[in-house]
Amino acid sequence: MTTEETIFSKIIRREIPADIVYEDELALAFKDVHPQAPVHILVIPKKALAKLSDAKPEDQALLGHLLLIVKRVAQEAGLTNGYRVVINTGDDGGQTVHHMHLHILGGRQMLWPPG
Ligand code: DGP
């Protein structure tokens, strides 16, 4: 399932502002408006894929691309001591924005288990 209208599609179309740190033809990365760590960046596909569990085999290259963007953005953010990548998926996963996104969290020690 895809969804066209979320706050993230508005950010992609520049209809609402965001602190964008990376962009290419397939993806966008911007700072989370409610940071949960000193560094908290979201990486999203421009394609309106609602959630990870909706991904199809044809999304394989896109999903790999997003992970390599995570690596690049984390490096550029100076997260040399590690970081956490989170994909909240669906209701039990705690997903609130229905446009798939990867959270990059860093700049402090992460805890386990997560809440
Ligand atoms: P999740 O719970 O995984 O769906 O996370 C959604 C995240 O999106 C949450 O950490 C807050 C962030 N967020 C929501 N609205 C906006 C917005 O308008 N701008 C930015 N930059 N982040 C947003």
mmCIF file of N, CA and C and ligand atoms in Angstrom:
data_model
loop_
_atom_site.group_PDB
_atom_site.id
_atom_site.type_symbol
_atom_site.label_atom_id
_atom_site.label_comp_id
_atom_site.label_asym_id
_atom_site.label_seq_id
_atom_site.Cartn_x
_atom_site.Cartn_y
_atom_site.Cartn_z
ATOM 1 N N MET A 1 0.839 -1.196 0.000
ATOM 2 C CA MET A 1 0.000 0.000 0.000
ATOM 3 C C MET A 1 0.882 1.258 0.000
ATOM 4 N N THR A 2 0.490 2.237 -0.767
ATOM 5 C CA THR A 2 1.212 3.502 -0.749
ATOM 6 C C THR A 2 0.259 4.579 -0.252
ATOM 7 N N THR A 3 0.819 5.665 0.170
ATOM 8 C CA THR A 3 -0.015 6.796 0.571
ATOM 9 C C THR A 3 0.622 8.053 0.005
ATOM 10 N N GLU A 4 -0.191 8.916 -0.537
ATOM 11 C CA GLU A 4 0.352 10.103 -1.197
ATOM 12 C C GLU A 4 0.481 11.271 -0.231
ATOM 13 N N GLU A 5 -0.427 11.367 0.737
ATOM 14 C CA GLU A 5 -0.469 12.584 1.535
ATOM 15 C C GLU A 5 -0.091 12.356 2.983
ATOM 16 N N THR A 6 1.137 12.648 3.291
ATOM 17 C CA THR A 6 1.579 12.683 4.679
ATOM 18 C C THR A 6 2.387 13.962 4.833
ATOM 19 N N ILE A 7 2.762 14.236 6.060
ATOM 20 C CA ILE A 7 3.613 15.393 6.301
ATOM 21 C C ILE A 7 4.947 15.246 5.552
ATOM 22 N N PHE A 8 5.381 13.991 5.356
ATOM 23 C CA PHE A 8 6.666 13.791 4.676
ATOM 24 C C PHE A 8 6.548 14.052 3.178
ATOM 25 N N SER A 9 5.392 13.764 2.579
ATOM 26 C CA SER A 9 5.265 14.120 1.159
ATOM 27 C C SER A 9 5.273 15.631 0.996
ATOM 28 N N LYS A 10 4.737 16.335 1.977
ATOM 29 C CA LYS A 10 4.784 17.803 1.912
ATOM 30 C C LYS A 10 6.213 18.308 2.055
ATOM 31 N N ILE A 11 7.009 17.630 2.876
ATOM 32 C CA ILE A 11 8.420 18.012 3.016
ATOM 33 C C ILE A 11 9.152 17.744 1.697
ATOM 34 N N ILE A 12 8.892 16.601 1.068
ATOM 35 C CA ILE A 12 9.523 16.289 -0.226
ATOM 36 C C ILE A 12 9.194 17.377 -1.240
ATOM 37 N N ARG A 13 7.946 17.830 -1.254
ATOM 38 C CA ARG A 13 7.515 18.845 -2.239
ATOM 39 C C ARG A 13 7.830 20.267 -1.782
ATOM 40 N N ARG A 14 8.520 20.381 -0.644
ATOM 41 C CA ARG A 14 8.916 21.687 -0.098
ATOM 42 C C ARG A 14 7.710 22.556 0.264
ATOM 43 N N GLU A 15 6.590 21.903 0.590
ATOM 44 C CA GLU A 15 5.418 22.675 0.999
ATOM 45 C C GLU A 15 5.480 23.043 2.470
ATOM 46 N N ILE A 16 6.233 22.264 3.248
ATOM 47 C CA ILE A 16 6.530 22.675 4.612
ATOM 48 C C ILE A 16 8.045 22.564 4.805
ATOM 49 N N PRO A 17 8.614 23.404 5.656
ATOM 50 C CA PRO A 17 10.070 23.433 5.792
ATOM 51 C C PRO A 17 10.609 22.251 6.584
ATOM 52 N N ALA A 18 11.836 21.899 6.297
ATOM 53 C CA ALA A 18 12.556 20.890 7.075
ATOM 54 C C ALA A 18 14.035 21.193 6.940
ATOM 55 N N ASP A 19 14.795 20.721 7.913
ATOM 56 C CA ASP A 19 16.247 20.916 7.884
ATOM 57 C C ASP A 19 16.848 19.735 7.112
ATOM 58 N N ILE A 20 16.935 19.894 5.799
ATOM 59 C CA ILE A 20 17.350 18.801 4.912
ATOM 60 C C ILE A 20 18.872 18.684 4.909
ATOM 61 N N VAL A 21 19.363 17.460 5.117
ATOM 62 C CA VAL A 21 20.815 17.250 5.165
ATOM 63 C C VAL A 21 21.317 16.441 3.981
ATOM 64 N N TYR A 22 20.416 15.807 3.230
ATOM 65 C CA TYR A 22 20.833 15.022 2.060
ATOM 66 C C TYR A 22 19.632 14.866 1.142
ATOM 67 N N GLU A 23 19.901 14.896 -0.174
ATOM 68 C CA GLU A 23 18.830 14.630 -1.137
ATOM 69 C C GLU A 23 19.422 14.048 -2.398
ATOM 70 N N ASP A 24 18.747 13.073 -2.984
ATOM 71 C CA ASP A 24 19.052 12.631 -4.343
ATOM 72 C C ASP A 24 17.728 12.336 -5.031
ATOM 73 N N GLU A 25 17.783 11.703 -6.175
ATOM 74 C CA GLU A 25 16.545 11.509 -6.946
ATOM 75 C C GLU A 25 15.570 10.533 -6.280
ATOM 76 N N LEU A 26 16.082 9.701 -5.379
ATOM 77 C CA LEU A 26 15.249 8.664 -4.773
ATOM 78 C C LEU A 26 14.922 8.899 -3.304
ATOM 79 N N ALA A 27 15.656 9.762 -2.655
ATOM 80 C CA ALA A 27 15.563 9.824 -1.190
ATOM 81 C C ALA A 27 15.860 11.219 -0.651
ATOM 82 N N LEU A 28 15.451 11.399 0.599
ATOM 83 C CA LEU A 28 15.659 12.668 1.291
ATOM 84 C C LEU A 28 16.016 12.348 2.739
ATOM 85 N N ALA A 29 16.885 13.149 3.332
ATOM 86 C CA ALA A 29 17.193 13.008 4.757
ATOM 87 C C ALA A 29 17.072 14.375 5.408
ATOM 88 N N PHE A 30 16.420 14.420 6.567
ATOM 89 C CA PHE A 30 16.217 15.685 7.269
ATOM 90 C C PHE A 30 16.158 15.440 8.774
ATOM 91 N N LYS A 31 16.411 16.508 9.520
ATOM 92 C CA LYS A 31 16.430 16.386 10.985
ATOM 93 C C LYS A 31 15.025 16.179 11.523
ATOM 94 N N ASP A 32 14.899 15.283 12.497
ATOM 95 C CA ASP A 32 13.612 15.025 13.146
ATOM 96 C C ASP A 32 13.214 16.258 13.960
ATOM 97 N N VAL A 33 11.950 16.621 13.859
ATOM 98 C CA VAL A 33 11.469 17.826 14.539
ATOM 99 C C VAL A 33 11.381 17.610 16.059
ATOM 100 N N HIS A 34 11.288 16.342 16.497
ATOM 101 C CA HIS A 34 11.261 16.028 17.940
ATOM 102 C C HIS A 34 12.440 15.110 18.266
ATOM 103 N N PRO A 35 13.654 15.653 18.290
ATOM 104 C CA PRO A 35 14.838 14.788 18.430
ATOM 105 C C PRO A 35 14.859 14.009 19.743
ATOM 106 N N GLN A 36 15.184 12.715 19.630
ATOM 107 C CA GLN A 36 15.281 11.829 20.790
ATOM 108 C C GLN A 36 16.736 11.553 21.170
ATOM 109 N N ALA A 37 17.642 12.229 20.510
ATOM 110 C CA ALA A 37 19.078 12.075 20.759
ATOM 111 C C ALA A 37 19.754 13.330 20.197
ATOM 112 N N PRO A 38 20.999 13.593 20.585
ATOM 113 C CA PRO A 38 21.679 14.793 20.058
ATOM 114 C C PRO A 38 21.669 14.845 18.524
ATOM 115 N N VAL A 39 21.806 13.681 17.887
ATOM 116 C CA VAL A 39 21.624 13.603 16.434
ATOM 117 C C VAL A 39 20.407 12.716 16.176
ATOM 118 N N HIS A 40 19.429 13.228 15.461
ATOM 119 C CA HIS A 40 18.233 12.447 15.108
ATOM 120 C C HIS A 40 17.790 12.885 13.712
ATOM 121 N N ILE A 41 18.098 12.032 12.764
ATOM 122 C CA ILE A 41 17.851 12.335 11.351
ATOM 123 C C ILE A 41 16.949 11.250 10.777
ATOM 124 N N LEU A 42 16.031 11.637 9.909
ATOM 125 C CA LEU A 42 15.145 10.699 9.228
ATOM 126 C C LEU A 42 15.568 10.562 7.771
ATOM 127 N N VAL A 43 15.622 9.336 7.283
ATOM 128 C CA VAL A 43 15.901 9.075 5.871
ATOM 129 C C VAL A 43 14.643 8.471 5.271
ATOM 130 N N ILE A 44 14.142 9.074 4.195
ATOM 131 C CA ILE A 44 12.893 8.586 3.600
ATOM 132 C C ILE A 44 13.067 8.378 2.102
ATOM 133 N N PRO A 45 12.317 7.401 1.555
ATOM 134 C CA PRO A 45 12.260 7.306 0.098
ATOM 135 C C PRO A 45 11.326 8.395 -0.427
ATOM 136 N N LYS A 46 11.586 8.907 -1.613
ATOM 137 C CA LYS A 46 10.639 9.866 -2.200
ATOM 138 C C LYS A 46 9.366 9.147 -2.629
ATOM 139 N N LYS A 47 9.509 7.890 -3.017
ATOM 140 C CA LYS A 47 8.341 7.063 -3.320
ATOM 141 C C LYS A 47 7.497 6.934 -2.053
ATOM 142 N N ALA A 48 6.195 7.096 -2.193
ATOM 143 C CA ALA A 48 5.319 7.093 -1.021
ATOM 144 C C ALA A 48 4.993 5.668 -0.577
ATOM 145 N N LEU A 49 5.996 5.007 -0.060
ATOM 146 C CA LEU A 49 5.825 3.660 0.510
ATOM 147 C C LEU A 49 5.403 3.863 1.965
ATOM 148 N N ALA A 50 4.221 3.357 2.321
ATOM 149 C CA ALA A 50 3.665 3.695 3.634
ATOM 150 C C ALA A 50 4.460 3.086 4.783
ATOM 151 N N LYS A 51 4.868 1.828 4.613
ATOM 152 C CA LYS A 51 5.609 1.191 5.697
ATOM 153 C C LYS A 51 6.446 0.040 5.157
ATOM 154 N N LEU A 52 7.447 -0.355 5.944
ATOM 155 C CA LEU A 52 8.383 -1.388 5.484
ATOM 156 C C LEU A 52 7.645 -2.656 5.075
ATOM 157 N N SER A 53 6.599 -3.007 5.825
ATOM 158 C CA SER A 53 5.900 -4.261 5.531
ATOM 159 C C SER A 53 5.120 -4.199 4.226
ATOM 160 N N ASP A 54 5.027 -3.025 3.599
ATOM 161 C CA ASP A 54 4.406 -2.916 2.271
ATOM 162 C C ASP A 54 5.426 -3.063 1.150
ATOM 163 N N ALA A 55 6.703 -3.141 1.483
ATOM 164 C CA ALA A 55 7.740 -3.194 0.443
ATOM 165 C C ALA A 55 7.589 -4.471 -0.376
ATOM 166 N N LYS A 56 7.920 -4.357 -1.653
ATOM 167 C CA LYS A 56 7.799 -5.477 -2.586
ATOM 168 C C LYS A 56 9.185 -5.820 -3.124
ATOM 169 N N PRO A 57 9.303 -6.978 -3.772
ATOM 170 C CA PRO A 57 10.612 -7.350 -4.320
ATOM 171 C C PRO A 57 11.230 -6.246 -5.185
ATOM 172 N N GLU A 58 10.408 -5.506 -5.902
ATOM 173 C CA GLU A 58 10.970 -4.446 -6.756
ATOM 174 C C GLU A 58 11.544 -3.268 -5.951
ATOM 175 N N ASP A 59 11.288 -3.252 -4.653
ATOM 176 C CA ASP A 59 11.846 -2.194 -3.793
ATOM 177 C C ASP A 59 13.223 -2.566 -3.238
ATOM 178 N N GLN A 60 13.746 -3.708 -3.640
ATOM 179 C CA GLN A 60 15.019 -4.179 -3.070
ATOM 180 C C GLN A 60 16.147 -3.155 -3.219
ATOM 181 N N ALA A 61 16.305 -2.628 -4.430
ATOM 182 C CA ALA A 61 17.401 -1.677 -4.655
ATOM 183 C C ALA A 61 17.169 -0.391 -3.857
ATOM 184 N N LEU A 62 15.917 0.047 -3.783
ATOM 185 C CA LEU A 62 15.605 1.270 -3.029
ATOM 186 C C LEU A 62 15.942 1.091 -1.551
ATOM 187 N N LEU A 63 15.580 -0.054 -0.994
ATOM 188 C CA LEU A 63 15.840 -0.287 0.434
ATOM 189 C C LEU A 63 17.345 -0.320 0.706
ATOM 190 N N GLY A 64 18.097 -0.946 -0.180
ATOM 191 C CA GLY A 64 19.553 -0.943 -0.033
ATOM 192 C C GLY A 64 20.116 0.462 -0.151
ATOM 193 N N HIS A 65 19.572 1.224 -1.073
ATOM 194 C CA HIS A 65 19.991 2.616 -1.261
ATOM 195 C C HIS A 65 19.788 3.421 0.017
ATOM 196 N N LEU A 66 18.635 3.219 0.656
ATOM 197 C CA LEU A 66 18.344 3.970 1.885
ATOM 198 C C LEU A 66 19.367 3.647 2.977
ATOM 199 N N LEU A 67 19.769 2.380 3.072
ATOM 200 C CA LEU A 67 20.760 2.008 4.097
ATOM 201 C C LEU A 67 22.116 2.647 3.810
ATOM 202 N N LEU A 68 22.479 2.729 2.547
ATOM 203 C CA LEU A 68 23.759 3.375 2.227
ATOM 204 C C LEU A 68 23.699 4.882 2.485
ATOM 205 N N ILE A 69 22.509 5.466 2.326
ATOM 206 C CA ILE A 69 22.353 6.886 2.690
ATOM 207 C C ILE A 69 22.489 7.048 4.200
ATOM 208 N N VAL A 70 21.929 6.112 4.956
ATOM 209 C CA VAL A 70 22.093 6.150 6.418
ATOM 210 C C VAL A 70 23.580 6.199 6.758
ATOM 211 N N LYS A 71 24.349 5.315 6.159
ATOM 212 C CA LYS A 71 25.789 5.281 6.437
ATOM 213 C C LYS A 71 26.441 6.625 6.121
ATOM 214 N N ARG A 72 26.115 7.158 4.971
ATOM 215 C CA ARG A 72 26.722 8.420 4.542
ATOM 216 C C ARG A 72 26.322 9.592 5.457
ATOM 217 N N VAL A 73 25.027 9.677 5.748
ATOM 218 C CA VAL A 73 24.530 10.791 6.568
ATOM 219 C C VAL A 73 25.093 10.700 7.992
ATOM 220 N N ALA A 74 25.162 9.475 8.527
ATOM 221 C CA ALA A 74 25.716 9.289 9.877
ATOM 222 C C ALA A 74 27.184 9.708 9.915
ATOM 223 N N GLN A 75 27.912 9.334 8.884
ATOM 224 C CA GLN A 75 29.333 9.717 8.797
ATOM 225 C C GLN A 75 29.455 11.245 8.746
ATOM 226 N N GLU A 76 28.620 11.865 7.897
ATOM 227 C CA GLU A 76 28.686 13.324 7.755
ATOM 228 C C GLU A 76 28.257 14.032 9.035
ATOM 229 N N ALA A 77 27.421 13.365 9.838
ATOM 230 C CA ALA A 77 26.986 13.955 11.109
ATOM 231 C C ALA A 77 28.022 13.735 12.215
ATOM 232 N N GLY A 78 29.086 13.035 11.889
ATOM 233 C CA GLY A 78 30.171 12.850 12.858
ATOM 234 C C GLY A 78 29.953 11.723 13.835
ATOM 235 N N LEU A 79 29.089 10.760 13.492
ATOM 236 C CA LEU A 79 28.769 9.681 14.433
ATOM 237 C C LEU A 79 29.812 8.559 14.329
ATOM 238 N N THR A 80 31.033 8.894 14.682
ATOM 239 C CA THR A 80 32.141 7.951 14.515
ATOM 240 C C THR A 80 32.131 6.838 15.558
ATOM 241 N N ASN A 81 31.408 7.039 16.650
ATOM 242 C CA ASN A 81 31.391 6.040 17.721
ATOM 243 C C ASN A 81 30.173 5.127 17.662
ATOM 244 N N GLY A 82 29.438 5.198 16.567
ATOM 245 C CA GLY A 82 28.267 4.350 16.400
ATOM 246 C C GLY A 82 26.976 5.135 16.461
ATOM 247 N N TYR A 83 25.921 4.429 16.144
ATOM 248 C CA TYR A 83 24.588 5.041 16.118
ATOM 249 C C TYR A 83 23.563 3.924 16.012
ATOM 250 N N ARG A 84 22.305 4.287 16.149
ATOM 251 C CA ARG A 84 21.233 3.300 16.018
ATOM 252 C C ARG A 84 20.353 3.671 14.829
ATOM 253 N N VAL A 85 19.898 2.652 14.104
ATOM 254 C CA VAL A 85 18.966 2.834 12.990
ATOM 255 C C VAL A 85 17.668 2.119 13.360
ATOM 256 N N VAL A 86 16.556 2.844 13.273
ATOM 257 C CA VAL A 86 15.257 2.303 13.682
ATOM 258 C C VAL A 86 14.246 2.494 12.550
ATOM 259 N N ILE A 87 13.465 1.452 12.278
ATOM 260 C CA ILE A 87 12.337 1.582 11.350
ATOM 261 C C ILE A 87 11.081 1.154 12.097
ATOM 262 N N ASN A 88 10.353 2.100 12.636
ATOM 263 C CA ASN A 88 9.079 1.778 13.278
ATOM 264 C C ASN A 88 8.087 1.397 12.183
ATOM 265 N N THR A 89 7.429 0.250 12.378
ATOM 266 C CA THR A 89 6.575 -0.279 11.310
ATOM 267 C C THR A 89 5.216 -0.669 11.860
ATOM 268 N N GLY A 90 4.186 0.021 11.388
ATOM 269 C CA GLY A 90 2.822 -0.300 11.810
ATOM 270 C C GLY A 90 2.531 0.114 13.243
ATOM 271 N N ASP A 91 1.333 -0.203 13.686
ATOM 272 C CA ASP A 91 0.870 0.273 14.999
ATOM 273 C C ASP A 91 1.716 -0.264 16.147
ATOM 274 N N ASP A 92 1.944 -1.573 16.180
ATOM 275 C CA ASP A 92 2.744 -2.128 17.273
ATOM 276 C C ASP A 92 4.185 -1.642 17.204
ATOM 277 N N GLY A 93 4.639 -1.293 16.026
ATOM 278 C CA GLY A 93 5.997 -0.759 15.880
ATOM 279 C C GLY A 93 6.116 0.691 16.312
ATOM 280 N N GLY A 94 4.975 1.327 16.580
ATOM 281 C CA GLY A 94 5.007 2.716 17.027
ATOM 282 C C GLY A 94 5.113 3.719 15.897
ATOM 283 N N GLN A 95 4.764 3.295 14.676
ATOM 284 C CA GLN A 95 4.854 4.215 13.540
ATOM 285 C C GLN A 95 3.720 5.225 13.593
ATOM 286 N N THR A 96 4.062 6.500 13.493
ATOM 287 C CA THR A 96 3.035 7.546 13.538
ATOM 288 C C THR A 96 2.878 8.267 12.208
ATOM 289 N N VAL A 97 3.931 8.311 11.410
ATOM 290 C CA VAL A 97 3.847 8.932 10.079
ATOM 291 C C VAL A 97 3.874 7.800 9.049
ATOM 292 N N HIS A 98 2.825 7.745 8.231
ATOM 293 C CA HIS A 98 2.652 6.584 7.348
ATOM 294 C C HIS A 98 3.313 6.800 5.988
ATOM 295 N N HIS A 99 4.585 7.099 6.089
ATOM 296 C CA HIS A 99 5.502 7.166 4.939
ATOM 297 C C HIS A 99 6.799 6.593 5.502
ATOM 298 N N MET A 100 7.211 5.460 4.950
ATOM 299 C CA MET A 100 8.340 4.738 5.547
ATOM 300 C C MET A 100 9.552 5.653 5.789
ATOM 301 N N HIS A 101 10.187 5.456 6.946
ATOM 302 C CA HIS A 101 11.357 6.271 7.262
ATOM 303 C C HIS A 101 12.294 5.494 8.167
ATOM 304 N N LEU A 102 13.569 5.805 8.040
ATOM 305 C CA LEU A 102 14.596 5.231 8.910
ATOM 306 C C LEU A 102 15.061 6.332 9.850
ATOM 307 N N HIS A 103 15.023 6.044 11.140
ATOM 308 C CA HIS A 103 15.564 6.989 12.122
ATOM 309 C C HIS A 103 17.051 6.705 12.295
ATOM 310 N N ILE A 104 17.875 7.729 12.244
ATOM 311 C CA ILE A 104 19.280 7.635 12.669
ATOM 312 C C ILE A 104 19.366 8.364 13.996
ATOM 313 N N LEU A 105 19.765 7.632 15.037
ATOM 314 C CA LEU A 105 19.881 8.222 16.378
ATOM 315 C C LEU A 105 21.314 8.080 16.848
ATOM 316 N N GLY A 106 21.892 9.164 17.317
ATOM 317 C CA GLY A 106 23.270 9.077 17.774
ATOM 318 C C GLY A 106 23.672 10.270 18.616
ATOM 319 N N GLY A 107 24.918 10.228 19.035
ATOM 320 C CA GLY A 107 25.447 11.306 19.861
ATOM 321 C C GLY A 107 25.282 11.036 21.346
ATOM 322 N N ARG A 108 24.740 9.888 21.702
ATOM 323 C CA ARG A 108 24.676 9.441 23.105
ATOM 324 C C ARG A 108 24.658 7.909 23.104
ATOM 325 N N GLN A 109 24.871 7.314 24.271
ATOM 326 C CA GLN A 109 24.790 5.859 24.388
ATOM 327 C C GLN A 109 23.331 5.412 24.272
ATOM 328 N N MET A 110 23.060 4.509 23.370
ATOM 329 C CA MET A 110 21.716 3.967 23.227
ATOM 330 C C MET A 110 21.510 2.833 24.232
ATOM 331 N N LEU A 111 20.272 2.634 24.630
ATOM 332 C CA LEU A 111 19.946 1.608 25.617
ATOM 333 C C LEU A 111 19.257 0.433 24.952
ATOM 334 N N TRP A 112 19.303 -0.705 25.595
ATOM 335 C CA TRP A 112 18.620 -1.902 25.108
ATOM 336 C C TRP A 112 18.016 -2.648 26.282
ATOM 337 N N PRO A 113 16.781 -3.130 26.281
ATOM 338 C CA PRO A 113 15.877 -3.057 25.135
ATOM 339 C C PRO A 113 15.255 -1.681 24.970
ATOM 340 N N PRO A 114 14.834 -1.345 23.741
ATOM 341 C CA PRO A 114 14.127 -0.089 23.539
ATOM 342 C C PRO A 114 12.728 -0.200 24.140
ATOM 343 N N GLY A 115 12.097 0.882 24.359
ATOM 344 C CA GLY A 115 10.767 0.876 24.996
ATOM 345 C C GLY A 115 9.690 0.366 24.063
HETATM 346 P P1 DGP B 1 7.567 7.347 13.745
HETATM 347 O O1 DGP B 1 7.028 7.324 15.131
HETATM 348 O O2 DGP B 1 8.601 6.279 13.488
HETATM 349 O O3 DGP B 1 6.470 7.358 12.702
HETATM 350 O O4 DGP B 1 8.361 8.707 13.634
HETATM 351 C C1 DGP B 1 7.904 9.862 13.017
HETATM 352 C C2 DGP B 1 8.905 10.920 13.308
HETATM 353 O O5 DGP B 1 8.641 12.008 12.448
HETATM 354 C C3 DGP B 1 8.878 11.468 14.723
HETATM 355 O O6 DGP B 1 10.138 11.175 15.359
HETATM 356 C C4 DGP B 1 8.691 12.943 14.574
HETATM 357 C C5 DGP B 1 8.963 13.197 13.126
HETATM 358 N N1 DGP B 1 8.151 14.233 12.534
HETATM 359 C C6 DGP B 1 6.797 14.287 12.544
HETATM 360 N N2 DGP B 1 6.376 15.385 11.885
HETATM 361 C C7 DGP B 1 7.500 16.009 11.439
HETATM 362 C C8 DGP B 1 7.706 17.207 10.695
HETATM 363 O O7 DGP B 1 6.786 17.915 10.290
HETATM 364 N N3 DGP B 1 9.005 17.546 10.433
HETATM 365 C C9 DGP B 1 10.056 16.781 10.853
HETATM 366 N N4 DGP B 1 11.280 17.212 10.535
HETATM 367 N N5 DGP B 1 9.884 15.652 11.572
HETATM 368 C C10 DGP B 1 8.620 15.283 11.853
#
